[in-house]
PDB file of C-alpha atoms in Angstrom:
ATOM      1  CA  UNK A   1     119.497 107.497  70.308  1.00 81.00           C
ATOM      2  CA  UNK A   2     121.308 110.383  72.351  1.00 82.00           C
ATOM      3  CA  UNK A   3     118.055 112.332  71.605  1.00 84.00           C
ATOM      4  CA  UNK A   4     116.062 109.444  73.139  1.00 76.00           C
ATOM      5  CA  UNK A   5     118.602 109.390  76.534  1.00 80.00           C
ATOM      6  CA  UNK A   6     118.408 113.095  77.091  1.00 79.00           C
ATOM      7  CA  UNK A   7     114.640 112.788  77.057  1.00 73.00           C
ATOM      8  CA  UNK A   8     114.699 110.299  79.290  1.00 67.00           C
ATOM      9  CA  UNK A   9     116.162 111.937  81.593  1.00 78.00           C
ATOM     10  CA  UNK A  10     114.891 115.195  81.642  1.00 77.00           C
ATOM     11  CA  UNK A  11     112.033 113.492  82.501  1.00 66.00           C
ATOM     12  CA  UNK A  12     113.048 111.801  85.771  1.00 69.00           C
ATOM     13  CA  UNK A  13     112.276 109.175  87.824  1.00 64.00           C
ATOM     14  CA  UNK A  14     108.452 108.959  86.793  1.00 68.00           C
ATOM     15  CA  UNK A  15     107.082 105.688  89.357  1.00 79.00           C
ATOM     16  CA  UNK A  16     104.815 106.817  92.241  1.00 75.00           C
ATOM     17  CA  UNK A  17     106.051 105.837  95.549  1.00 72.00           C
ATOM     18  CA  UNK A  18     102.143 105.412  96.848  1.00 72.00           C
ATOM     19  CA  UNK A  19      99.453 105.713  94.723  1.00 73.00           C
ATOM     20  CA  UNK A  20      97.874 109.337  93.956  1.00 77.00           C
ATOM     21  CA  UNK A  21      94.777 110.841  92.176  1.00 85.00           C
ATOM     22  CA  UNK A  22      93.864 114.566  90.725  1.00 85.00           C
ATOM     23  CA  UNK A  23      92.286 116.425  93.625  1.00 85.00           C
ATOM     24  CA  UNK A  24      89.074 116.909  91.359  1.00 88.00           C
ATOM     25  CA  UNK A  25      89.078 113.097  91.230  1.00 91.00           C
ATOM     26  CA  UNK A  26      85.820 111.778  92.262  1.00 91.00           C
ATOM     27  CA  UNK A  27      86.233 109.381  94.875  1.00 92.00           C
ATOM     28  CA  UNK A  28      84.066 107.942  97.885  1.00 92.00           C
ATOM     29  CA  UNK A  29      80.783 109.620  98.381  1.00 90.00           C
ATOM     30  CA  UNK A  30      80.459 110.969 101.731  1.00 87.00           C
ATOM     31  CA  UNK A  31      76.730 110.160 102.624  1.00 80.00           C
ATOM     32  CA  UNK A  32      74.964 112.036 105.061  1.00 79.00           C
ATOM     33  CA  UNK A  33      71.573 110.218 105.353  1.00 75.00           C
ATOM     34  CA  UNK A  34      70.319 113.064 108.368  1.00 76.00           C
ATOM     35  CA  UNK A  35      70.729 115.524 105.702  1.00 77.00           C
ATOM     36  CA  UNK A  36      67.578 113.510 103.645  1.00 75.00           C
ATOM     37  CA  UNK A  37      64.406 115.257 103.089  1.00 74.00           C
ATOM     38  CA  UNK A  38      61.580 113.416 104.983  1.00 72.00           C
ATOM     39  CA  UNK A  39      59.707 111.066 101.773  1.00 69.00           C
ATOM     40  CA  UNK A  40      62.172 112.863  99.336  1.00 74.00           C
ATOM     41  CA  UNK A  41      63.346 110.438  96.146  1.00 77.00           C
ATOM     42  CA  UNK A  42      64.838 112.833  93.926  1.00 77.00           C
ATOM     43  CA  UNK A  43      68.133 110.769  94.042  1.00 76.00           C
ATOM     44  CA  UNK A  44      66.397 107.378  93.636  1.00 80.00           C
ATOM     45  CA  UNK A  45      64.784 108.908  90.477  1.00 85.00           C
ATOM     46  CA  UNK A  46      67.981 110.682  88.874  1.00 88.00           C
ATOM     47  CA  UNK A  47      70.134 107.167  89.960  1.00 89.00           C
ATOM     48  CA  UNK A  48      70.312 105.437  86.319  1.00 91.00           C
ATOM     49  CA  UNK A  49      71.362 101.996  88.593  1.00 91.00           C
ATOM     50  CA  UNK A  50      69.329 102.135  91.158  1.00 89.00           C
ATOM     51  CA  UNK A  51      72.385 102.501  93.361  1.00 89.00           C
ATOM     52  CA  UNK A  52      70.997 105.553  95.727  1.00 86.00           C
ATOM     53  CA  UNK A  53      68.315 104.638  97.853  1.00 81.00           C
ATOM     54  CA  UNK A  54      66.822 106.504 100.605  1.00 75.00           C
ATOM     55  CA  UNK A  55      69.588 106.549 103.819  1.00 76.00           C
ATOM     56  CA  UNK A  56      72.164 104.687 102.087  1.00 82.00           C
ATOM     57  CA  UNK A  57      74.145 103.985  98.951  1.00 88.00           C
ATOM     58  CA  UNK A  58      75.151 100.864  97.182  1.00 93.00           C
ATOM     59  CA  UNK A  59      78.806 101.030  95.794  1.00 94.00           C
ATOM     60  CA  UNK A  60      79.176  98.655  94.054  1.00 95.00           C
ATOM     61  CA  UNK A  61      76.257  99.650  91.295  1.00 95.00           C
ATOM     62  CA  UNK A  62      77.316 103.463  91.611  1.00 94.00           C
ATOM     63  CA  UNK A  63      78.550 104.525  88.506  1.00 95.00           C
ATOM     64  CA  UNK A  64      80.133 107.593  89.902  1.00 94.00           C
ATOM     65  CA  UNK A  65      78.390 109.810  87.663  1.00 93.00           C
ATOM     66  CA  UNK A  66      77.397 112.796  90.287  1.00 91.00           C
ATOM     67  CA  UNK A  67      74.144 112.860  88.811  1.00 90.00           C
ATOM     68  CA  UNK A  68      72.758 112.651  92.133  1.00 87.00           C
ATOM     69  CA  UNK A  69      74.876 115.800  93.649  1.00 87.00           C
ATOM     70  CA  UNK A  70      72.542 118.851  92.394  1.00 88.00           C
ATOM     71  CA  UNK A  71      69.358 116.985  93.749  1.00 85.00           C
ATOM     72  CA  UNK A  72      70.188 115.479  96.798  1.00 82.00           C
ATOM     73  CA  UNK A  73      72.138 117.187  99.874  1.00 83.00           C
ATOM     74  CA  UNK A  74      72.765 114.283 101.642  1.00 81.00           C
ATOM     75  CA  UNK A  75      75.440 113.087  99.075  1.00 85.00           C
ATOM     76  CA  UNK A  76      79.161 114.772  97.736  1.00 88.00           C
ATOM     77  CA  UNK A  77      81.880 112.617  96.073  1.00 92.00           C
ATOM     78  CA  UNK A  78      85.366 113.365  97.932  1.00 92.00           C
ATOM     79  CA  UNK A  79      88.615 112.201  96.181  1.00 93.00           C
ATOM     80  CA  UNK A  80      89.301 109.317  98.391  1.00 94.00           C
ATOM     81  CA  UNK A  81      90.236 106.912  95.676  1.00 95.00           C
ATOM     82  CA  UNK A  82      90.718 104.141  98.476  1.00 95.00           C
ATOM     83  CA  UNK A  83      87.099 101.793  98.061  1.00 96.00           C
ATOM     84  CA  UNK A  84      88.333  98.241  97.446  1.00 97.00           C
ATOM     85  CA  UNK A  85      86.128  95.510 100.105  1.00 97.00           C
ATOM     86  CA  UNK A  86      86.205  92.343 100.488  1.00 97.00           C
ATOM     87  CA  UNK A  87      82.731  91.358 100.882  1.00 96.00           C
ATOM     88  CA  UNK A  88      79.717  92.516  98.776  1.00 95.00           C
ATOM     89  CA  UNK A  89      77.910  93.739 102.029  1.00 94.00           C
ATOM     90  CA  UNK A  90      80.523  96.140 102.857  1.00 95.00           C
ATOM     91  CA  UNK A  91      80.084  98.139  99.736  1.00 95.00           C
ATOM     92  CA  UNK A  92      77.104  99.239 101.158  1.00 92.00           C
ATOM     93  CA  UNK A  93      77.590 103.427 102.328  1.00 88.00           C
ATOM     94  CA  UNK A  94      75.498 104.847 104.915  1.00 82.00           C
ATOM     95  CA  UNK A  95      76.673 107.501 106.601  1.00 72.00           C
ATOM     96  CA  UNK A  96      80.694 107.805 107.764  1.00 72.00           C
ATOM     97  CA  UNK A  97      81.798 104.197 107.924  1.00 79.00           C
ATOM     98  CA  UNK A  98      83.745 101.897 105.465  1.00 88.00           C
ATOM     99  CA  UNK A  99      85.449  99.049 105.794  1.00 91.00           C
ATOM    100  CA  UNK A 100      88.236  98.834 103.460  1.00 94.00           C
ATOM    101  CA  UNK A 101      89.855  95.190 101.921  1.00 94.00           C
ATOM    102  CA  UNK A 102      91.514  93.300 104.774  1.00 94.00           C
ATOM    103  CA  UNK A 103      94.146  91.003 104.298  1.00 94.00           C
ATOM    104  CA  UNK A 104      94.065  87.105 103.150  1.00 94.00           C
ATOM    105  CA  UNK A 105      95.080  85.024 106.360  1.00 93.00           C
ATOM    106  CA  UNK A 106      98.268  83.692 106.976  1.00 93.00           C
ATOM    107  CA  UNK A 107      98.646  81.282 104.737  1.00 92.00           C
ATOM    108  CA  UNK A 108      97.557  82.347 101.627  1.00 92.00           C
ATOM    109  CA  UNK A 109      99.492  85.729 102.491  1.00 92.00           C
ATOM    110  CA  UNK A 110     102.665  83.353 102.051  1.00 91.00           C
ATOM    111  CA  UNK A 111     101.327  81.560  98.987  1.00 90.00           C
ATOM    112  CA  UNK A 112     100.549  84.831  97.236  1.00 92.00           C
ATOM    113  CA  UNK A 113     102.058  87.837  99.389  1.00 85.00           C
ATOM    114  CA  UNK A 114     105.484  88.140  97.148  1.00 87.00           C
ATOM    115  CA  UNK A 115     104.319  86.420  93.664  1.00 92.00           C
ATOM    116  CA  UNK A 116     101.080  86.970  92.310  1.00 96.00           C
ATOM    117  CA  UNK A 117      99.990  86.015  88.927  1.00 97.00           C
ATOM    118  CA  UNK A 118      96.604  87.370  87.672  1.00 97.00           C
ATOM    119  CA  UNK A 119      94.338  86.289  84.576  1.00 97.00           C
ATOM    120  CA  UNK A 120      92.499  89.503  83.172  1.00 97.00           C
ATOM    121  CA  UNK A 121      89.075  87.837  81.970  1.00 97.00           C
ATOM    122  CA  UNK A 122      86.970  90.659  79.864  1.00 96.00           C
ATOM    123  CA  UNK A 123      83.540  89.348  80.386  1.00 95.00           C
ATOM    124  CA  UNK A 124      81.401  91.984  78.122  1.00 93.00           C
ATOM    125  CA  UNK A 125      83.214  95.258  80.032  1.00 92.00           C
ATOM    126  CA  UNK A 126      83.213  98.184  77.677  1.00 94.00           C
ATOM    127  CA  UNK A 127      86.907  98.319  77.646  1.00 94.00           C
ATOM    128  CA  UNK A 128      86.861 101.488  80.282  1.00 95.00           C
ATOM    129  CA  UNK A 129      87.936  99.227  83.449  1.00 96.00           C
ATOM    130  CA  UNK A 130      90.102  96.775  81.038  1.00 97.00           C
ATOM    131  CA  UNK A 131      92.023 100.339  79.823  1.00 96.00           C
ATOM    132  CA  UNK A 132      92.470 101.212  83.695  1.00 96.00           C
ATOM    133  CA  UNK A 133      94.085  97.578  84.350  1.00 97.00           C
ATOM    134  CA  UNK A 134      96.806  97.894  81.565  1.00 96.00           C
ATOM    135  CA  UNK A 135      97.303 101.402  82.860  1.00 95.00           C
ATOM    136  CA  UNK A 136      98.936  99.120  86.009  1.00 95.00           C
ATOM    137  CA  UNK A 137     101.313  98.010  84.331  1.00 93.00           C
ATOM    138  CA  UNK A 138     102.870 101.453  82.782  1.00 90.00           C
ATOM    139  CA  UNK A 139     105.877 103.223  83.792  1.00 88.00           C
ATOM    140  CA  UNK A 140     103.749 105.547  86.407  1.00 89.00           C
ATOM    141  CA  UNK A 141     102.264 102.483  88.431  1.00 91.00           C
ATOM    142  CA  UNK A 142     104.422  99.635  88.010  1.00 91.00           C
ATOM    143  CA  UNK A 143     102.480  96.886  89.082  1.00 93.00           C
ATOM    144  CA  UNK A 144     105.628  94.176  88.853  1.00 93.00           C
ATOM    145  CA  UNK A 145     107.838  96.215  91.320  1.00 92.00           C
ATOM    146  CA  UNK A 146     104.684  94.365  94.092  1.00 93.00           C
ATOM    147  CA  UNK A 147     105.553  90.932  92.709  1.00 93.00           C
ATOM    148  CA  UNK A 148     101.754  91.146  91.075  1.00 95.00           C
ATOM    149  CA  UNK A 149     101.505  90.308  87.347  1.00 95.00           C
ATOM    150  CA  UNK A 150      99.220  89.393  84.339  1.00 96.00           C
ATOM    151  CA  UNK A 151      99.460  86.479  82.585  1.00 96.00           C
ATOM    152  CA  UNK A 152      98.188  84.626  79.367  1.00 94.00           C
ATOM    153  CA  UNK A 153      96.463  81.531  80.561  1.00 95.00           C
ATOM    154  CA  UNK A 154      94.950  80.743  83.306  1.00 96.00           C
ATOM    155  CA  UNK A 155      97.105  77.441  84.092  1.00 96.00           C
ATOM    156  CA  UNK A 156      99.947  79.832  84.736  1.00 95.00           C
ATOM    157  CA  UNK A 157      97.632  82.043  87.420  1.00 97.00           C
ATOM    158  CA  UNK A 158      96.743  82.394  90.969  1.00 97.00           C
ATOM    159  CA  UNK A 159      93.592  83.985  90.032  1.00 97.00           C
ATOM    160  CA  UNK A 160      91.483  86.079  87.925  1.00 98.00           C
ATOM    161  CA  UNK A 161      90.785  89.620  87.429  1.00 98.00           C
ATOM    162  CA  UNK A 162      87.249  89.906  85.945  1.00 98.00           C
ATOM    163  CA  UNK A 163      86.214  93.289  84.364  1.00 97.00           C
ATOM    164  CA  UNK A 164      82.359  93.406  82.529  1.00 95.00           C
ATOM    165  CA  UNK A 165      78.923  92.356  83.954  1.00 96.00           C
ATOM    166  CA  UNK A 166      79.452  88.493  82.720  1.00 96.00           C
ATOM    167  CA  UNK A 167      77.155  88.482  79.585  1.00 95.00           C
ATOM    168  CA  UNK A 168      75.675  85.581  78.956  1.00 95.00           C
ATOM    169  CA  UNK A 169      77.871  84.646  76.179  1.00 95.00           C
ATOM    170  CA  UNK A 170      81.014  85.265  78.406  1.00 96.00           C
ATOM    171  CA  UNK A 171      79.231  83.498  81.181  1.00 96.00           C
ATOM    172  CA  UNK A 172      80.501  79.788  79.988  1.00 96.00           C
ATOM    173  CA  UNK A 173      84.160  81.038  78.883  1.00 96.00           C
ATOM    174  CA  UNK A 174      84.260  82.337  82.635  1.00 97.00           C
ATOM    175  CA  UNK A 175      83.420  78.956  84.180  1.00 97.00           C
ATOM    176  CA  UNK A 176      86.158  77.531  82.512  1.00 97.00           C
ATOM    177  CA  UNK A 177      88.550  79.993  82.644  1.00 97.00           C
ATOM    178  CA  UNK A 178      87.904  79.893  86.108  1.00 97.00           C
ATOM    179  CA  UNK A 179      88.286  76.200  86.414  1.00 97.00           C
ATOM    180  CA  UNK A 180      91.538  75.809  84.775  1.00 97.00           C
ATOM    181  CA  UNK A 181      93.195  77.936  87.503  1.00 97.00           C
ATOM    182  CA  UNK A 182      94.887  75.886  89.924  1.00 95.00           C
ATOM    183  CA  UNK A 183      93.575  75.964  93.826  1.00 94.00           C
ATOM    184  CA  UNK A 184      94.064  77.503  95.719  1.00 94.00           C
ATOM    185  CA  UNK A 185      92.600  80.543  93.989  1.00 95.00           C
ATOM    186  CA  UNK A 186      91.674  84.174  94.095  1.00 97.00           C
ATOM    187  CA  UNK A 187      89.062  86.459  91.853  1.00 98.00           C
ATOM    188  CA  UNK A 188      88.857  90.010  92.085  1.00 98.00           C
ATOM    189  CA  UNK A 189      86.081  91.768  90.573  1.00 98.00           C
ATOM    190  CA  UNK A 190      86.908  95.411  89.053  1.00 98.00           C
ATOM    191  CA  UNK A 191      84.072  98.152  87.987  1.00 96.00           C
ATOM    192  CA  UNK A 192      80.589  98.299  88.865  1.00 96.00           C
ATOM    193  CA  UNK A 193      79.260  95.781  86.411  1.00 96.00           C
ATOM    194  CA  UNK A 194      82.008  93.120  87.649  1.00 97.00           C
ATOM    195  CA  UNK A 195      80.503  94.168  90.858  1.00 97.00           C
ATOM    196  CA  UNK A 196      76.660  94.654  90.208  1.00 95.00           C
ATOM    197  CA  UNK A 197      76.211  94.678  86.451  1.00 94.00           C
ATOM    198  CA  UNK A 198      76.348  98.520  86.612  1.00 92.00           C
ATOM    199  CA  UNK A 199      74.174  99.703  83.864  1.00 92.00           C
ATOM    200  CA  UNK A 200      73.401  96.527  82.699  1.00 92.00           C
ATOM    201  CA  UNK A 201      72.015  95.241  85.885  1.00 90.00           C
ATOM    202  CA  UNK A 202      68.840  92.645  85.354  1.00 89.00           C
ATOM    203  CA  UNK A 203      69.051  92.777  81.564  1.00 92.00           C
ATOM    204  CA  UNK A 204      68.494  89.420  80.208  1.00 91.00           C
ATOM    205  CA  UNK A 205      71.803  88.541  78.732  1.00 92.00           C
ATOM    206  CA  UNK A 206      73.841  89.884  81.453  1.00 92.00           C
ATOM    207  CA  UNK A 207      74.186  88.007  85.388  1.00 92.00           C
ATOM    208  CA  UNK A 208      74.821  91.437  87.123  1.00 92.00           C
ATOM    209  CA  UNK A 209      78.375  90.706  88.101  1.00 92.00           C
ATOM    210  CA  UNK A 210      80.997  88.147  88.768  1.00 96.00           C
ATOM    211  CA  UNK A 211      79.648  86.945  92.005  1.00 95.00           C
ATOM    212  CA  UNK A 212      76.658  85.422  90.130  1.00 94.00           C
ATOM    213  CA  UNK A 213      78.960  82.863  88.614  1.00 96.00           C
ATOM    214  CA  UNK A 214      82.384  82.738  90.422  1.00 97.00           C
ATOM    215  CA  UNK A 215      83.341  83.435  94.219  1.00 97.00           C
ATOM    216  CA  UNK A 216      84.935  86.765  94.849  1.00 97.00           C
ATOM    217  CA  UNK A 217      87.873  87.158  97.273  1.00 97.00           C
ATOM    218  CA  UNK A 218      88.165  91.644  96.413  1.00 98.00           C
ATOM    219  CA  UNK A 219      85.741  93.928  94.818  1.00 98.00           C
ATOM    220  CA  UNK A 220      87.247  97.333  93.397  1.00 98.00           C
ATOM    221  CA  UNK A 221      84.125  99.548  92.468  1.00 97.00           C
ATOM    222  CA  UNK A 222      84.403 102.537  90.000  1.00 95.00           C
ATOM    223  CA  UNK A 223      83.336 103.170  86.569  1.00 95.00           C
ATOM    224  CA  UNK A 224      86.083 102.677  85.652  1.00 95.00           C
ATOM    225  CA  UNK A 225      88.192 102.580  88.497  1.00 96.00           C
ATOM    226  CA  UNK A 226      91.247 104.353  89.087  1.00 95.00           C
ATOM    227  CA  UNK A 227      94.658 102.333  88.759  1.00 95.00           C
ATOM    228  CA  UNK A 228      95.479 104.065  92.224  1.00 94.00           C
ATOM    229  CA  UNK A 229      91.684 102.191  93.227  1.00 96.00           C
ATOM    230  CA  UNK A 230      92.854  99.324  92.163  1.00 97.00           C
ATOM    231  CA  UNK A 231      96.565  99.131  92.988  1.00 95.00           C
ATOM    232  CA  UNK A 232      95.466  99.579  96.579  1.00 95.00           C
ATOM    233  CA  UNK A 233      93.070  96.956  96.645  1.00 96.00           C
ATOM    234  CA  UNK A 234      95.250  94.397  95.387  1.00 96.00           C
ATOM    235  CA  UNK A 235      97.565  95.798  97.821  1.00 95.00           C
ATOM    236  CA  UNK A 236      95.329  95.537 100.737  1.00 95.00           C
ATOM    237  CA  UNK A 237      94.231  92.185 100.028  1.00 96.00           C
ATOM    238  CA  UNK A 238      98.195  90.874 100.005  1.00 95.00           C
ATOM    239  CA  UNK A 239      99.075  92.434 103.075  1.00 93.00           C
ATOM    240  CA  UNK A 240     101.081  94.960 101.550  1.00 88.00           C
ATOM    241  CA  UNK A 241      99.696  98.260 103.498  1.00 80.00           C
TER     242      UNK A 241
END
């Protein structure tokens, strides 16, 4: 035990005061659609999602793989780890601007601003972005010191946190999981096949994303995401920034 004690505090006080990323972390793309080669499609064709399109970049179906860096010039990933919208729409990249989460209004700021209880609903993920949730909870990020928590059903929740591109066996289980959270309710979609199906977009037994089947109040795009990515979302959408 006096072992354990003097480890403990060699190490220090370990909790980030804001979250923080590895400089080689690769972050928001900065697009640069003047830099594109007149009838060019190189990046359409090395894009396994379908994500890069000529002039602009969809998010929310990137898989962050930099696949696309060596043949196109218009695109390089930067290690802003801040990306979490509130509307599909706005995960849309092309050129400088971005418009990060805003708040919830007023009231639901005071329903949910201090206390937040979150369902984590695995709806055929890979267990990458599910991983990068419980990695919230650890030492380093310390999701409780926000008032934001997970919980084990749904009846004790003020919303869900849906990782996976809703499979179509999951799709049913999400309905109701859904539906036995009390209203008013949030749902905040995490990855890119919460957010698009990712690389499971338009196969048959997948319904490329959460927003198929459930509204979505926050969508945190990565593959996986960061904690940091989604820490500040959640952050963002409680007022909290």
């Amino acid at each position: 035990m006096k072992k354990l004690l003097q480890v403990r505090l060699a190490q220090g006080h370990r909790t980030e005061a804001r979250p923080e990323v590895p400089a080689n972390f690769p972050g928001r793309p900065e697009f640069q659609p003047e830099r594109c080669v007149d009838g060019c499609t190189s990046c359409a064709e090395t894009c396994p999602t379908g994500a890069l399109q000529p002039g602009r970049l969809d998010l929310g179906a990137c898989l962050f793989c930099q696949e696309c860096v060596p043949v196109c010039p218009a695109v390089r990933f930067t290690p802003e780890f801040r990306l979490a919208v509130r509307r599909r729409e706005d995960l849309w990249l092309e050129g400088d601007a971005y418009r990060l989460a805003e708040a919830l209004d007023e009231k639901a700021r005071r329903l949910f601003g201090h206390s937040l209880k979150l369902r984590q609903v695995s709806a055929g993920g890979c267990n990458g972005c599910e991983a990068e949730v419980n990695a919230l909870s650890n030492v380093v990020f310390d999701l409780g010191r926000f008032g934001v928590q997970m919980v084990a059903s749904p009846r004790h929740a003020d919303g869900l946190l849906i990782t996976g591109p809703v499979t179509e066996a999951m799709r049913e289980a999400l309905l109701k999981t859904y539906r036995a959270v009390p209203e008013p309710r949030l749902v905040i979609a995490v990855g890119a096949c919460a957010l698009s199906g990712g690389p499971y977009r338009d196969h048959p037994e997948a319904h490329n994303g959460a927003d198929s089947v459930v509204p979505v109040d926050l969508y945190v795009p990565g593959c996986p995401p960061h904690p940091a990515t989604i820490l500040d979302g959640l952050l963002r959408l409680l007022g909290r920034l």
